[in-house]
mmCIF file of C-alpha atoms and ligand atoms in Angstrom:
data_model
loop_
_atom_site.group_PDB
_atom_site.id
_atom_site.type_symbol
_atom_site.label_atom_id
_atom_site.label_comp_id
_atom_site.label_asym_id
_atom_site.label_seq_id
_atom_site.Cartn_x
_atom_site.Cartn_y
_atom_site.Cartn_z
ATOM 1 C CA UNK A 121 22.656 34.532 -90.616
ATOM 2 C CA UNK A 122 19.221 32.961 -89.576
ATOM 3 C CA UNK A 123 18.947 29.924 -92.030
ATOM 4 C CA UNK A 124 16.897 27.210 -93.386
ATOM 5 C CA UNK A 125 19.577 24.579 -93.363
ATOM 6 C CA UNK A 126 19.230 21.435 -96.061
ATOM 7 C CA UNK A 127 20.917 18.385 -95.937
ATOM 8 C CA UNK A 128 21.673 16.820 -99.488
ATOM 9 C CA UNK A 129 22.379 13.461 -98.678
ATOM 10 C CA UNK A 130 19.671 13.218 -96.426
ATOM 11 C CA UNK A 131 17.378 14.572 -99.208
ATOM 12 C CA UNK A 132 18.811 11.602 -101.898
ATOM 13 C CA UNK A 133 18.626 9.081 -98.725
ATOM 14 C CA UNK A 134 14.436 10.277 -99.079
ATOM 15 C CA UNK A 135 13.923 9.905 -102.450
ATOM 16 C CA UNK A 136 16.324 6.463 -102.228
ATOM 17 C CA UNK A 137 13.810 4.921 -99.647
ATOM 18 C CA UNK A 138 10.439 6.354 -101.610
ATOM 19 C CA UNK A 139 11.471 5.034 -104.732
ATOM 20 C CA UNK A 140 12.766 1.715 -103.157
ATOM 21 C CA UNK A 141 9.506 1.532 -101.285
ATOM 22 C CA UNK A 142 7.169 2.291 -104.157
ATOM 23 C CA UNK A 143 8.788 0.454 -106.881
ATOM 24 C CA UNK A 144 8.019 -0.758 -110.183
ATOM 25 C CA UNK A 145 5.873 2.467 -109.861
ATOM 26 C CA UNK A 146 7.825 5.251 -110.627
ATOM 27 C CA UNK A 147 8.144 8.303 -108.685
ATOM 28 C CA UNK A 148 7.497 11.581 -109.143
ATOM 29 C CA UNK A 149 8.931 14.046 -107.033
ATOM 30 C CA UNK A 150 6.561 16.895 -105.934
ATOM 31 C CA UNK A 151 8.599 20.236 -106.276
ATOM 32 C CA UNK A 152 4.985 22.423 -105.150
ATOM 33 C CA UNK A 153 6.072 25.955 -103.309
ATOM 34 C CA UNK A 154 9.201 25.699 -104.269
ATOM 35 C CA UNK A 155 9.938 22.581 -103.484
ATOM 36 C CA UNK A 156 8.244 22.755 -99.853
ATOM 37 C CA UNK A 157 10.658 25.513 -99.516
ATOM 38 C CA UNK A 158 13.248 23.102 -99.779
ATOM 39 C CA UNK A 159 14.699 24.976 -102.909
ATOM 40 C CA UNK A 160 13.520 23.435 -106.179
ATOM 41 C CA UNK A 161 17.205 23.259 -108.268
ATOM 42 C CA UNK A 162 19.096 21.570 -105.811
ATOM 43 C CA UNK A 163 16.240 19.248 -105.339
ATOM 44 C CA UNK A 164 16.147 18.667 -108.668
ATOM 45 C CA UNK A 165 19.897 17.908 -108.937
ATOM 46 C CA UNK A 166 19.649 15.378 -105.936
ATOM 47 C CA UNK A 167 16.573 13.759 -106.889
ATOM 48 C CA UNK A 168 18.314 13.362 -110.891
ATOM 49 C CA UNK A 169 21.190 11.837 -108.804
ATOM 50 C CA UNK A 170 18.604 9.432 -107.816
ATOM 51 C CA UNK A 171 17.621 8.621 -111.380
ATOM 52 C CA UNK A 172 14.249 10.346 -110.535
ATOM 53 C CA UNK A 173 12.348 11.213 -114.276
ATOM 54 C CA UNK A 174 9.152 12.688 -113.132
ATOM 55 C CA UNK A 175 8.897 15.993 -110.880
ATOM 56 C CA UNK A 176 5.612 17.709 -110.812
ATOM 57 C CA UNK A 177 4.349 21.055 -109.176
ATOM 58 C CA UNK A 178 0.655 22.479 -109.168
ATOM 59 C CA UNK A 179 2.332 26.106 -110.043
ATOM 60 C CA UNK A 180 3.990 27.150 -113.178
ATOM 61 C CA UNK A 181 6.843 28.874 -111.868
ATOM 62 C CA UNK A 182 8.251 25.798 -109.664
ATOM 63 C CA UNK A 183 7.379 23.386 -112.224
ATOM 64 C CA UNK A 184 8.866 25.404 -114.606
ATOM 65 C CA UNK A 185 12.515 26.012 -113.038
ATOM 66 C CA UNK A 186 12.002 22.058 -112.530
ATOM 67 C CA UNK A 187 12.325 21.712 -116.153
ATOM 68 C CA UNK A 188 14.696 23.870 -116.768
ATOM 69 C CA UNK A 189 16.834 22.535 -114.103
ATOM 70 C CA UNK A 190 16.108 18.777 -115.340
ATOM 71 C CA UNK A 191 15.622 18.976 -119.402
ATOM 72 C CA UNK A 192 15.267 15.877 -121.061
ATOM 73 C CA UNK A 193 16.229 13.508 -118.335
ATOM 74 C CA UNK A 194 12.913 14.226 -116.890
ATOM 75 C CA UNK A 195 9.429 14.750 -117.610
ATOM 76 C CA UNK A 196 7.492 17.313 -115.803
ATOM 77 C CA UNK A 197 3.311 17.922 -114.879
ATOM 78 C CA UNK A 198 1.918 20.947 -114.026
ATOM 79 C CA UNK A 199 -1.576 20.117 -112.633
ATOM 80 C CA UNK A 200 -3.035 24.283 -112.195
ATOM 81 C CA UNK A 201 -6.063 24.481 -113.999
ATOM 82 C CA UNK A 202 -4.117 27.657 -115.950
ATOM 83 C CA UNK A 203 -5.510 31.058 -117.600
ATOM 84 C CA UNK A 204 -5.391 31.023 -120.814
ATOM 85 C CA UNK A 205 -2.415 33.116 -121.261
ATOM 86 C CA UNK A 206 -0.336 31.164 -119.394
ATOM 87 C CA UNK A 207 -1.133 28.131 -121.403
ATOM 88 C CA UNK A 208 1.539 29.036 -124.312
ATOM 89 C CA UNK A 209 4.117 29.724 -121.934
ATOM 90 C CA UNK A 210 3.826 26.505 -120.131
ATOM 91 C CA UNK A 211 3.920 24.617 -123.021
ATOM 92 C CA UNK A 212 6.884 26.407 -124.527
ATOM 93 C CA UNK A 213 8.461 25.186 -121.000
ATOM 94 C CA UNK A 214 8.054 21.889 -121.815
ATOM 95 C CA UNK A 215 5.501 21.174 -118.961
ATOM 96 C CA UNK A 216 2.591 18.281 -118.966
ATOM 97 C CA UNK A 217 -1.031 19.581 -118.417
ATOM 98 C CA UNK A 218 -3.054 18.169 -115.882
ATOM 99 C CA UNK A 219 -6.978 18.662 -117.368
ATOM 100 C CA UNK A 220 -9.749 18.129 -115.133
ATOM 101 C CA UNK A 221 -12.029 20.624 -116.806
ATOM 102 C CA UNK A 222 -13.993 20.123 -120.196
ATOM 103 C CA UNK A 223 -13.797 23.970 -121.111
ATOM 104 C CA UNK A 224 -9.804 23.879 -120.533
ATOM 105 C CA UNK A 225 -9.489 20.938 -122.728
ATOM 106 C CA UNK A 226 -10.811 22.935 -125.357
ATOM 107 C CA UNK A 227 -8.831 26.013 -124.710
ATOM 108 C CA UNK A 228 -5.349 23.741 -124.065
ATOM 109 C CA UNK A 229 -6.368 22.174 -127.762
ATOM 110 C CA UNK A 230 -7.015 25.782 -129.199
ATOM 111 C CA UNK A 231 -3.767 26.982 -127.973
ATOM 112 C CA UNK A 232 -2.209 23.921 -128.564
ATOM 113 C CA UNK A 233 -2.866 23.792 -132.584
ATOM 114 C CA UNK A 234 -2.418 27.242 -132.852
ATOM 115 C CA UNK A 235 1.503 26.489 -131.986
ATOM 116 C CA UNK A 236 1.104 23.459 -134.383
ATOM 117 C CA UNK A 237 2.406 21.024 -131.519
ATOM 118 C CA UNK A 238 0.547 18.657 -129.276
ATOM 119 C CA UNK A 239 -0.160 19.293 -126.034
ATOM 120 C CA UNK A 240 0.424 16.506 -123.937
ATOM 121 C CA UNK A 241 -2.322 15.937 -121.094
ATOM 122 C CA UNK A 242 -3.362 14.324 -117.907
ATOM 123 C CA UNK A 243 -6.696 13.886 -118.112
ATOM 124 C CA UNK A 244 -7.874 14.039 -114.350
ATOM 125 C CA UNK A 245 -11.085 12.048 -112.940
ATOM 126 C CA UNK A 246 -12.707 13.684 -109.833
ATOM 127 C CA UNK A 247 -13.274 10.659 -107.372
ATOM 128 C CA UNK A 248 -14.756 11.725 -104.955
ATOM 129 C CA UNK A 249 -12.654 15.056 -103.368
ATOM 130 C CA UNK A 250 -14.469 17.516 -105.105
ATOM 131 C CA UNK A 251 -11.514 19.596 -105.987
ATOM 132 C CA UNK A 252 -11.368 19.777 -109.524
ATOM 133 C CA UNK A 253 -11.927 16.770 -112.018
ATOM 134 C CA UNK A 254 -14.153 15.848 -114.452
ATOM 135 C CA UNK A 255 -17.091 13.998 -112.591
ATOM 136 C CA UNK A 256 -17.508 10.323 -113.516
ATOM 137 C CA UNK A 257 -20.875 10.567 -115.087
ATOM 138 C CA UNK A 258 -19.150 13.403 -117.543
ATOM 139 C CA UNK A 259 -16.327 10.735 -118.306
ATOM 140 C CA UNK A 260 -17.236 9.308 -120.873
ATOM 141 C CA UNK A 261 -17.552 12.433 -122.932
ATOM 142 C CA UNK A 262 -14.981 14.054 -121.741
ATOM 143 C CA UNK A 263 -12.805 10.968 -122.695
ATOM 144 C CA UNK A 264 -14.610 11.078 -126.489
ATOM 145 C CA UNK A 265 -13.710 14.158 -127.353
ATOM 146 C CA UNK A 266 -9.832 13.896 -125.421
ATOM 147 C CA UNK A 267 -9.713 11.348 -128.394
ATOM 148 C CA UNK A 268 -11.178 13.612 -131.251
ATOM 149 C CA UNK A 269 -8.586 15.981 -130.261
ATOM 150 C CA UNK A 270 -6.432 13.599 -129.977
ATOM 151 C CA UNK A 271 -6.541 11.875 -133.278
ATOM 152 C CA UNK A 272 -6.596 15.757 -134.991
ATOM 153 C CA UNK A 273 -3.218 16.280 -133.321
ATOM 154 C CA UNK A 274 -4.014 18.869 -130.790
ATOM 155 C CA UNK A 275 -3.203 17.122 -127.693
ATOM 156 C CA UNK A 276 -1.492 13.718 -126.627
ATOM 157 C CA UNK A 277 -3.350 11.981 -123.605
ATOM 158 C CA UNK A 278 -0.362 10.802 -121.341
ATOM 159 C CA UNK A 279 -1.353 10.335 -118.199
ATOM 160 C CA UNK A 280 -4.684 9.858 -116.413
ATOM 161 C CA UNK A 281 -4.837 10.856 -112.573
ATOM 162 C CA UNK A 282 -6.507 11.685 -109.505
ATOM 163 C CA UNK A 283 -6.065 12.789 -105.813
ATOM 164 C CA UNK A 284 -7.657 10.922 -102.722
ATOM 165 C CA UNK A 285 -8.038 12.638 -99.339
ATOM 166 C CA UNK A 286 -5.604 9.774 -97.747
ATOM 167 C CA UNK A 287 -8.268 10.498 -94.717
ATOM 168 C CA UNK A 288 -9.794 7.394 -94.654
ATOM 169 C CA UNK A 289 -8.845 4.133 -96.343
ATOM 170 C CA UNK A 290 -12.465 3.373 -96.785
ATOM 171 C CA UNK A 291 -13.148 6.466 -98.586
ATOM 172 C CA UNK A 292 -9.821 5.730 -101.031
ATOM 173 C CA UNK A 293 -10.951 2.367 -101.398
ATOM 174 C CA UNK A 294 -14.486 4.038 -103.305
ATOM 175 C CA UNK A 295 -11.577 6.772 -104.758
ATOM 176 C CA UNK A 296 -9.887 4.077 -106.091
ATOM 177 C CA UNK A 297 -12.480 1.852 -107.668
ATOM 178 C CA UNK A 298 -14.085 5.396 -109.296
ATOM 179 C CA UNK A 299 -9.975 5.693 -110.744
ATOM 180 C CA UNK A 300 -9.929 1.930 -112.557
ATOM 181 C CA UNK A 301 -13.304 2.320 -114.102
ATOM 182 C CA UNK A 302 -12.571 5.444 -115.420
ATOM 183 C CA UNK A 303 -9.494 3.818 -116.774
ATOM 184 C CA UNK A 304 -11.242 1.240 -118.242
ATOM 185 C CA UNK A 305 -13.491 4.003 -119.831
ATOM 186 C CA UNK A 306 -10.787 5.712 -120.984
ATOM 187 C CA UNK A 307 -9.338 3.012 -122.553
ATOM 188 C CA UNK A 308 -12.503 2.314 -124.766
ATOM 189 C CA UNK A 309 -12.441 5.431 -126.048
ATOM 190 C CA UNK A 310 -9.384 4.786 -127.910
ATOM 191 C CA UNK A 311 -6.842 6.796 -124.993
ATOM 192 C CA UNK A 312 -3.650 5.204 -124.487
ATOM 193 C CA UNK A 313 -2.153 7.155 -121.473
ATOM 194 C CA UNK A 314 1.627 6.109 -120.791
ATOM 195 C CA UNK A 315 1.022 6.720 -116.718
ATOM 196 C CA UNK A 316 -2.041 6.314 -114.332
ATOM 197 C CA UNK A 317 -1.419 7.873 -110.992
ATOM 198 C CA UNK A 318 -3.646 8.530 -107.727
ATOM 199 C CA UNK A 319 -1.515 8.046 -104.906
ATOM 200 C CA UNK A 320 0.833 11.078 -102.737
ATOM 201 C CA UNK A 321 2.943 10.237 -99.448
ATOM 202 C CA UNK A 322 0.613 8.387 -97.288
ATOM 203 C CA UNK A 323 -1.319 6.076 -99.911
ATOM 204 C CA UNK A 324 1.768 5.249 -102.005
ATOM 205 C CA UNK A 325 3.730 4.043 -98.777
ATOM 206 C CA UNK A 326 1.169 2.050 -97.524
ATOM 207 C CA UNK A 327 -1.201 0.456 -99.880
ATOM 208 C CA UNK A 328 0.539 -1.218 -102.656
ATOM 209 C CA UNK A 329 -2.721 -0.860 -104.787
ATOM 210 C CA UNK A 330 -3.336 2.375 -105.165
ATOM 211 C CA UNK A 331 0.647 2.515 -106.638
ATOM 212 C CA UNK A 332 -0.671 2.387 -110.529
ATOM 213 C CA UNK A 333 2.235 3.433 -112.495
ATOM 214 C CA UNK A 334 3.685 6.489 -111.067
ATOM 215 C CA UNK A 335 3.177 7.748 -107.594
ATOM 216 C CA UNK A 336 3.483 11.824 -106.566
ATOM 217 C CA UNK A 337 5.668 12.031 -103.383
ATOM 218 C CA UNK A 338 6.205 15.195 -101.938
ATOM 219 C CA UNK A 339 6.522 14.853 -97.995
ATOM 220 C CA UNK A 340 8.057 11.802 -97.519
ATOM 221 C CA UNK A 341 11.178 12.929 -100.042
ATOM 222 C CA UNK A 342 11.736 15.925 -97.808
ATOM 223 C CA UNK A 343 11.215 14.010 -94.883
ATOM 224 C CA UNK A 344 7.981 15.165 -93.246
ATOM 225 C CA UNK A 345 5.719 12.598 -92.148
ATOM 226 C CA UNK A 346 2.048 12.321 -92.115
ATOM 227 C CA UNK A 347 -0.145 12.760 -88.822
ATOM 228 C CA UNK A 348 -0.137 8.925 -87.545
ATOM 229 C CA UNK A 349 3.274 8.487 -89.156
ATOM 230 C CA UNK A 350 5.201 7.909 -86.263
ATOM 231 C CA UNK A 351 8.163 6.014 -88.170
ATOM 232 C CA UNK A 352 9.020 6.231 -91.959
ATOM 233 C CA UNK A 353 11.879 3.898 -92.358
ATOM 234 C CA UNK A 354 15.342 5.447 -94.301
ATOM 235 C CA UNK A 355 13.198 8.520 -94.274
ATOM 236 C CA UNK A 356 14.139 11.373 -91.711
ATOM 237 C CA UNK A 357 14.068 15.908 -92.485
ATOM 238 C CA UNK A 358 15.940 16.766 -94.663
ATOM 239 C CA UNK A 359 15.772 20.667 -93.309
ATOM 240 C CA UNK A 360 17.139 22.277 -90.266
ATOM 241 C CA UNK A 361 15.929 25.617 -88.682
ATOM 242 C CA UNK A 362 19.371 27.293 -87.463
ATOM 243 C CA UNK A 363 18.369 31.182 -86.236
ATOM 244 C CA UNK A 364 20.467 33.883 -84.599
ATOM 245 C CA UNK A 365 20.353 35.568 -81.321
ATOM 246 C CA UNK A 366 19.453 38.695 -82.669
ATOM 247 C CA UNK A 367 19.233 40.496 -78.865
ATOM 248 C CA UNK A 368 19.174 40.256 -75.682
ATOM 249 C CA UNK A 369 16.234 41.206 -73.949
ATOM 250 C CA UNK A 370 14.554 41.503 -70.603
ATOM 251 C CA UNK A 371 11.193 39.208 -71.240
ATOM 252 C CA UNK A 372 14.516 36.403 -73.211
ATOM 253 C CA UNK A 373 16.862 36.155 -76.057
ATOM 254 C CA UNK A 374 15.753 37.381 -79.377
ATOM 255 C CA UNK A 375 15.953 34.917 -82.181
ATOM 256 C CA UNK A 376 16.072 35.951 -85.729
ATOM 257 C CA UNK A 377 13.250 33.864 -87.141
ATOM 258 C CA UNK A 378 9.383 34.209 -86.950
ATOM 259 C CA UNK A 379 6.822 33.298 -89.085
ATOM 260 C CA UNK A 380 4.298 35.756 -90.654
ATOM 261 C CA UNK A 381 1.158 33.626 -89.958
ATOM 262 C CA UNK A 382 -0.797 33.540 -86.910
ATOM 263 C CA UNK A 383 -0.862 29.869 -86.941
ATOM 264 C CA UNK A 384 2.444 30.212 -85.414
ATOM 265 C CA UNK A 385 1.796 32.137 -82.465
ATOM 266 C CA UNK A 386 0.603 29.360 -80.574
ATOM 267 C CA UNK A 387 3.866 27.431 -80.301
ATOM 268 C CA UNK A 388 4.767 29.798 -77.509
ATOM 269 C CA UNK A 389 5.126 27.893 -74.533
ATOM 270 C CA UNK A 390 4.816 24.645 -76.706
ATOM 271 C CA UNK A 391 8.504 23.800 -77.849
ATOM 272 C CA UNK A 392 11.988 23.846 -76.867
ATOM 273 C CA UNK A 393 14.861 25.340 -79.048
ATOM 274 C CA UNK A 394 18.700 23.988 -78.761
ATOM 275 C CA UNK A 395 20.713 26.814 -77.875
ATOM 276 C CA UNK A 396 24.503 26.827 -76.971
ATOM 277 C CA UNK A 397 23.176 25.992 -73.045
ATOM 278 C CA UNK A 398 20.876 23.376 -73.998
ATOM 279 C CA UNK A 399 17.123 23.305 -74.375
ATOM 280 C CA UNK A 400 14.865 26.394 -73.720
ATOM 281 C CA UNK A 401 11.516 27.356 -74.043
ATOM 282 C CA UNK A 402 10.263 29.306 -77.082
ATOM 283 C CA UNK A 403 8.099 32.059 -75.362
ATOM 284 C CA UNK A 404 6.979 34.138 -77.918
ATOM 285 C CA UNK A 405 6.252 33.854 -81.897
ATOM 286 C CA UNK A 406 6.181 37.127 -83.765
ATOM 287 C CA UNK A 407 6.607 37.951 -87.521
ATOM 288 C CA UNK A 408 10.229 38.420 -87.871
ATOM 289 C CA UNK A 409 11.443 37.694 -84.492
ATOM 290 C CA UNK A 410 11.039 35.373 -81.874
ATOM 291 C CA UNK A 411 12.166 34.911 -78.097
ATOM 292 C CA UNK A 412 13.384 32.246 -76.114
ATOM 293 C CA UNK A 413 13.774 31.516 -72.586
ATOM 294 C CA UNK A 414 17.431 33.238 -71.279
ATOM 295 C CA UNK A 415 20.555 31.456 -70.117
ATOM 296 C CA UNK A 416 23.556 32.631 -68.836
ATOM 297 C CA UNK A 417 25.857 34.285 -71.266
ATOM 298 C CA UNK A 418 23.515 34.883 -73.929
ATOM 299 C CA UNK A 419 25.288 36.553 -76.670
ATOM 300 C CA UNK A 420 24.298 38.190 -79.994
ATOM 301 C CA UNK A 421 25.101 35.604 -82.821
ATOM 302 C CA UNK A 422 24.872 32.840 -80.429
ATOM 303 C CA UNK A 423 22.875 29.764 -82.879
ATOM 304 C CA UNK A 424 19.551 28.328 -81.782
ATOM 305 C CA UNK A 425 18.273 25.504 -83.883
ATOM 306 C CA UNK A 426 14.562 25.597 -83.781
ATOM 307 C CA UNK A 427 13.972 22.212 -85.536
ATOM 308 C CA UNK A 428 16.656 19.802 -86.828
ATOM 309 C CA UNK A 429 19.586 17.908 -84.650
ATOM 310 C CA UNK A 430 20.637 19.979 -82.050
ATOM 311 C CA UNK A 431 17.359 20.579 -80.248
ATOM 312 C CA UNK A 432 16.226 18.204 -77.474
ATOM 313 C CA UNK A 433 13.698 15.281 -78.736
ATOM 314 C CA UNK A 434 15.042 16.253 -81.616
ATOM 315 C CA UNK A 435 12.235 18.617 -83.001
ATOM 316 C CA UNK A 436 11.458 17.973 -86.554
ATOM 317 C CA UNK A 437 8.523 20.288 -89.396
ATOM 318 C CA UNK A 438 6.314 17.825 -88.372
ATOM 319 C CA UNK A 439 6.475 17.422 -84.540
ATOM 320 C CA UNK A 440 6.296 21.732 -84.811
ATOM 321 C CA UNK A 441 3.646 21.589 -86.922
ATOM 322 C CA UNK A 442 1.935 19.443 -84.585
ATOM 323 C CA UNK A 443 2.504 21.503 -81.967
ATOM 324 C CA UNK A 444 0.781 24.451 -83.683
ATOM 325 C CA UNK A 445 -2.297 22.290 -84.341
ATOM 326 C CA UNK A 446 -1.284 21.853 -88.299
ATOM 327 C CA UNK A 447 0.572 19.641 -90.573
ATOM 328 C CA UNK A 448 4.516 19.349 -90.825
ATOM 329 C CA UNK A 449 4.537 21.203 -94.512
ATOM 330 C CA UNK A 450 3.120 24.533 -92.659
ATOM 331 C CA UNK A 451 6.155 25.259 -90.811
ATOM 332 C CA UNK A 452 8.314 24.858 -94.007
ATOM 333 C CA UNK A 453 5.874 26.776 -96.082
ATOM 334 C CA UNK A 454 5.531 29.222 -94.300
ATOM 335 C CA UNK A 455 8.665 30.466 -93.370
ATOM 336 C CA UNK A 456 9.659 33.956 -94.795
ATOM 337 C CA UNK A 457 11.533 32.931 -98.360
ATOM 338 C CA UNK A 458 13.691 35.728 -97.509
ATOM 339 C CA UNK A 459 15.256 33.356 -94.985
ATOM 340 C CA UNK A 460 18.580 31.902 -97.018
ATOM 341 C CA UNK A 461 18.683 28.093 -98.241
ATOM 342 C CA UNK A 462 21.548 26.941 -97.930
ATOM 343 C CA UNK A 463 22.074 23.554 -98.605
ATOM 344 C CA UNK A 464 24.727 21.341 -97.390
ATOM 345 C CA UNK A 465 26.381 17.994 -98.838
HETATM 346 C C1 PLP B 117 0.853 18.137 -102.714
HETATM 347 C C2 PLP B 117 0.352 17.096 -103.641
HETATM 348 C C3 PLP B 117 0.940 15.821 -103.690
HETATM 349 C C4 PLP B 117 2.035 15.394 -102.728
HETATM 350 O O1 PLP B 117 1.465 15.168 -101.460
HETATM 351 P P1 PLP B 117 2.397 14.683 -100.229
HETATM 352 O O2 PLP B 117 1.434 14.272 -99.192
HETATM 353 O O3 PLP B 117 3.215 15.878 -99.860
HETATM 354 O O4 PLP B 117 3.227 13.571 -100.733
HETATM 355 C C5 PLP B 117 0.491 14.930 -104.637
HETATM 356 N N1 PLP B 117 -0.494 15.256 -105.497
HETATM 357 C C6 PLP B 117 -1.104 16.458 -105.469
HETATM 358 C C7 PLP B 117 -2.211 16.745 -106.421
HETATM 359 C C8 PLP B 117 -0.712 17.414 -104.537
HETATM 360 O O5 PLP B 117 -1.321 18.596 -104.497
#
């Protein structure tokens, strides 16, 4: 069977190194997309193993499983600006808001006192990526009425956040001075948030102050660098990319993996597979299917590992990626989740 191979102790080795790095800030692990594909209950489990008590997801459904999968020894956000009749179920799951929207606020309140149990928030500050937030001149009243609610038991303000492009560390430095004054405004209007938190892979590993109190890892814990990352110390993938020969063809052997989005297509010609004869050249990218260069006694059921140990250079979600003009999440993510986890320890 083609399959998306993932290493356990590789996975806790990650999330060891992150939250080594990163400490006294804690870490939350990003479980997005199901867990970048990565499966999010045995992600869970090994992060837990890790002492990890903060996972987050921008869906429902992965943060949700997260919960399930941690209960009480973690806390979980959920940072979807939701509809509202998903509100009640996410609560009900035991999920953390993230609010960057003054009409939400209302409607999380609404919901939330209808069930006659706060709703704890994340109030989120938009500096500077224009991708949801409340913008800093609408702070201040955004923060005011967070505390009205507040203080009538509707909602508990426990975290305030934001998200920086990690693009420029001129452009996070204005990100990041936009994040403490909104603190500080915050803080005047009577909010006292238990976490602050700006920072993802990139930030968090390299610039101690934008750390706060919590930090939102997703890459780096499943091992895929950033572009300019060439080394990430204790921090290597955590997923493999074993396919079948699936046939034997005239144009070269036919692997049982493919990936449904153009963006793929362009590897052809770009990367080299391991198979049983060593490397070969992947010629072709197609939905479901993809061929490879032939060598002598090609066999159906024969193993090619398209990224992980096993193929020359050793070609990692990132170095693919790369080679498809895109980041190292994309070849993860995209891959068909009909293709089995299966996850080793
Ligand atoms: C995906 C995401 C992260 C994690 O980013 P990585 O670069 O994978 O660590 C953090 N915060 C938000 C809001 C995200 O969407």
């Amino acid at each position: 069977m083609t399959e998306l191979r993932i290493d356990l102790a590789r996975l806790r080795a990650n999330v060891r190194a992150v939250a080594e790095r990163v400490a006294p800030a804690a870490l939350l692990v990003v479980v997005k997309d199901d867990a970048y594909g990565h499966g999010v209950e045995p992600v869970v489990a090994a992060a837990l193993d890790e002492r990890v008590s903060w996972f987050g997801a921008i869906d429902v459904p992965s943060a949700a499983r997260a919960k399930a999968a941690a209960g009480e020894r973690a806390r979980v956000f959920c940072w979807a600006t939701l509809p509202e009749e998903a509100v009640a179920g996410a609560l009900d799951a035991g999920l953390e808001l993230g609010v960057g929207d003054a009409g939400y606020l209302e409607r999380v309140a609404r919901i939330a006192s209808g069930r006659g149990a706060a709703a704890p928030v994340h109030l989120k500050i938009d500096t500077g990526l224009h991708r949801n937030g409340v913008r800093p001149e609408e702070w201040p009243s955004f923060t005011a009425r967070a505390a009205a609610l507040e203080r009538d038991g509707a909602i508990r303000v426990v975290g305030l956040w934001s998200h920086i492009s990690e693009a420029s560390d001129a452009e996070d430095d204005l990100s990041r001075a936009v994040f403490e004054e909104a603190g500080r405004v915050a803080l005047d209007a009577g909010l006292r948030p238990d976490v602050r938190h700006l920072a993802a892979s990139a930030a968090a590993w390299h610039r101690p102050a934008f750390r706060g109190d919590l930090v939102r890892i997703g890459a780096f814990c499943y091992g895929v660098r950033s572009a300019g990352d060439d080394d990430i110390p204790g921090v290597a993938p955590a997923a493999s990319l074993v396919a079948d020969v699936v046939g034997i063809g005239a144009e070269g052997v036919e692997i049982g993996v493919g990936w449904l989005d153009g963006v793929f297509s362009t590897l052809a010609g770009r990367i080299e597979v391991g198979t049983p004869a060593g490397a070969r050249t992947l010629l072709d990218v197609a939905e479901t299917t993809s061929t490879v260069a032939s060598w002598p006694g090609a066999a159906v059921g024969d193993k090619v590992v398209v990224f992980g140990p096993g193929t020359t250079g050793e070609w990692t979600p990132t170095s693919v990626g790369e080679a498809a003009g895109t980041v190292g999440e994309e070849p993860l993510l995209r891959l068909s989740p009909l293709i089995p986890r299966v996850h080793v320890d």
